[in-house]
Amino acid sequence: MLSVFSSPTRYTQGRDATRSLGAEMATLGLQGPVLLIAGRSARRLLEKTWRESLGDSGFEHSIFDFGGECTHAEIERAKVVAQDARVQAIVGAGGGKLLDTARAVAADLKLPVVNCPTVASSDAPCSALSVIYTEEGVVDEYRIYARNPDLVLVDTSVVAQAPARFLVAGMGDALATLLEARTCFDGRVKNMRGGGSTHSALALAQLCYRTLIADGAEAKRAVEAHAVTPAMERIVEANTLLSGLGFESSGLAAAHSIHNGLTAMAETHSFLHGEKVAFGALTQLVLEGKPQAEIEELLTFSCEVGLPVTLAEVGLEDCSTEAVETIARRTIEPGETIHNEPFEVTVPMVADAIRSADRTGRAWLKG
Ligand SMILES: [Zn+2]
């Protein structure tokens, strides 16, 4: 099997980065007119800056207000607007589901795409895939594209304005990256790009994990004060770039499948992707039978920054045996990345790992 490493063409991050959006796009030779798929708070914060930055670089643009979910219907709605305006590029500015939608629209129309995450809540912005949800909010499918985004531009002054919960959720998503990457690397399974992992991708996943442990708590405090600091910049980079490259070019395993399993329960829908992935990461360590010291490091970190370590913390108080089995069944559906684990997974095995992780988390919280 050939090894494959895949990444965005350009990654730009920093304070007031939005002011450079037009110039960054021009550097890459992108052309207008542009359709800007925008979230509500992104539009409120950035509409004036977009007008100036895109205008100064000669990009005409129109704005499409995002409906809130990345569904097939929402993607079609945006495509119609993009085609009517004959746009030459798609820019997404908002949260993870919005960026998933922007990538899907661009891929279908064979247009370049620029992702401007306004929160650092997941590792999706750099990737060449979208997670499509049903109208009911359940994970429907992963769509994988030929190309990563042309440009990912992260304005850390915008990220600092969002509630700290989003940055913390991004750390939950990033926390799983190394655990899943090394399982895929060791098992020599195919990564998300259809090739084997590289040492580079694994090294990025390791740096991602080390950065979380070193800077996570301080970065959370910075964002609580709506401040941009070096630690906060490093965590934004870990959540967005390191985690994105690490998961895509090494691969996913149990943690993300357990996330998908959790979405089978409506009670978990108000929790963020990374919050559910954090519980999935803990469950993966239990499932893989990793040493206690590793589990304790994860528990210490999760509790320090406020990531879930129990089912109750993802909305599932008093979770029945049947409910855990429902989650486990969804977790091991065909095509799920849990099948990258180096052993055959079964419903009882996953259900036991979930129950045991929950018990471990509850005992840890009690101290
Ligand atoms: Zn994720």
XYZ file of C-alpha atoms in Angstrom, residues 63 299 367:
3
model
C -23.893 36.059 1.095
C -9.079 11.823 32.816
C -12.210 11.857 43.502
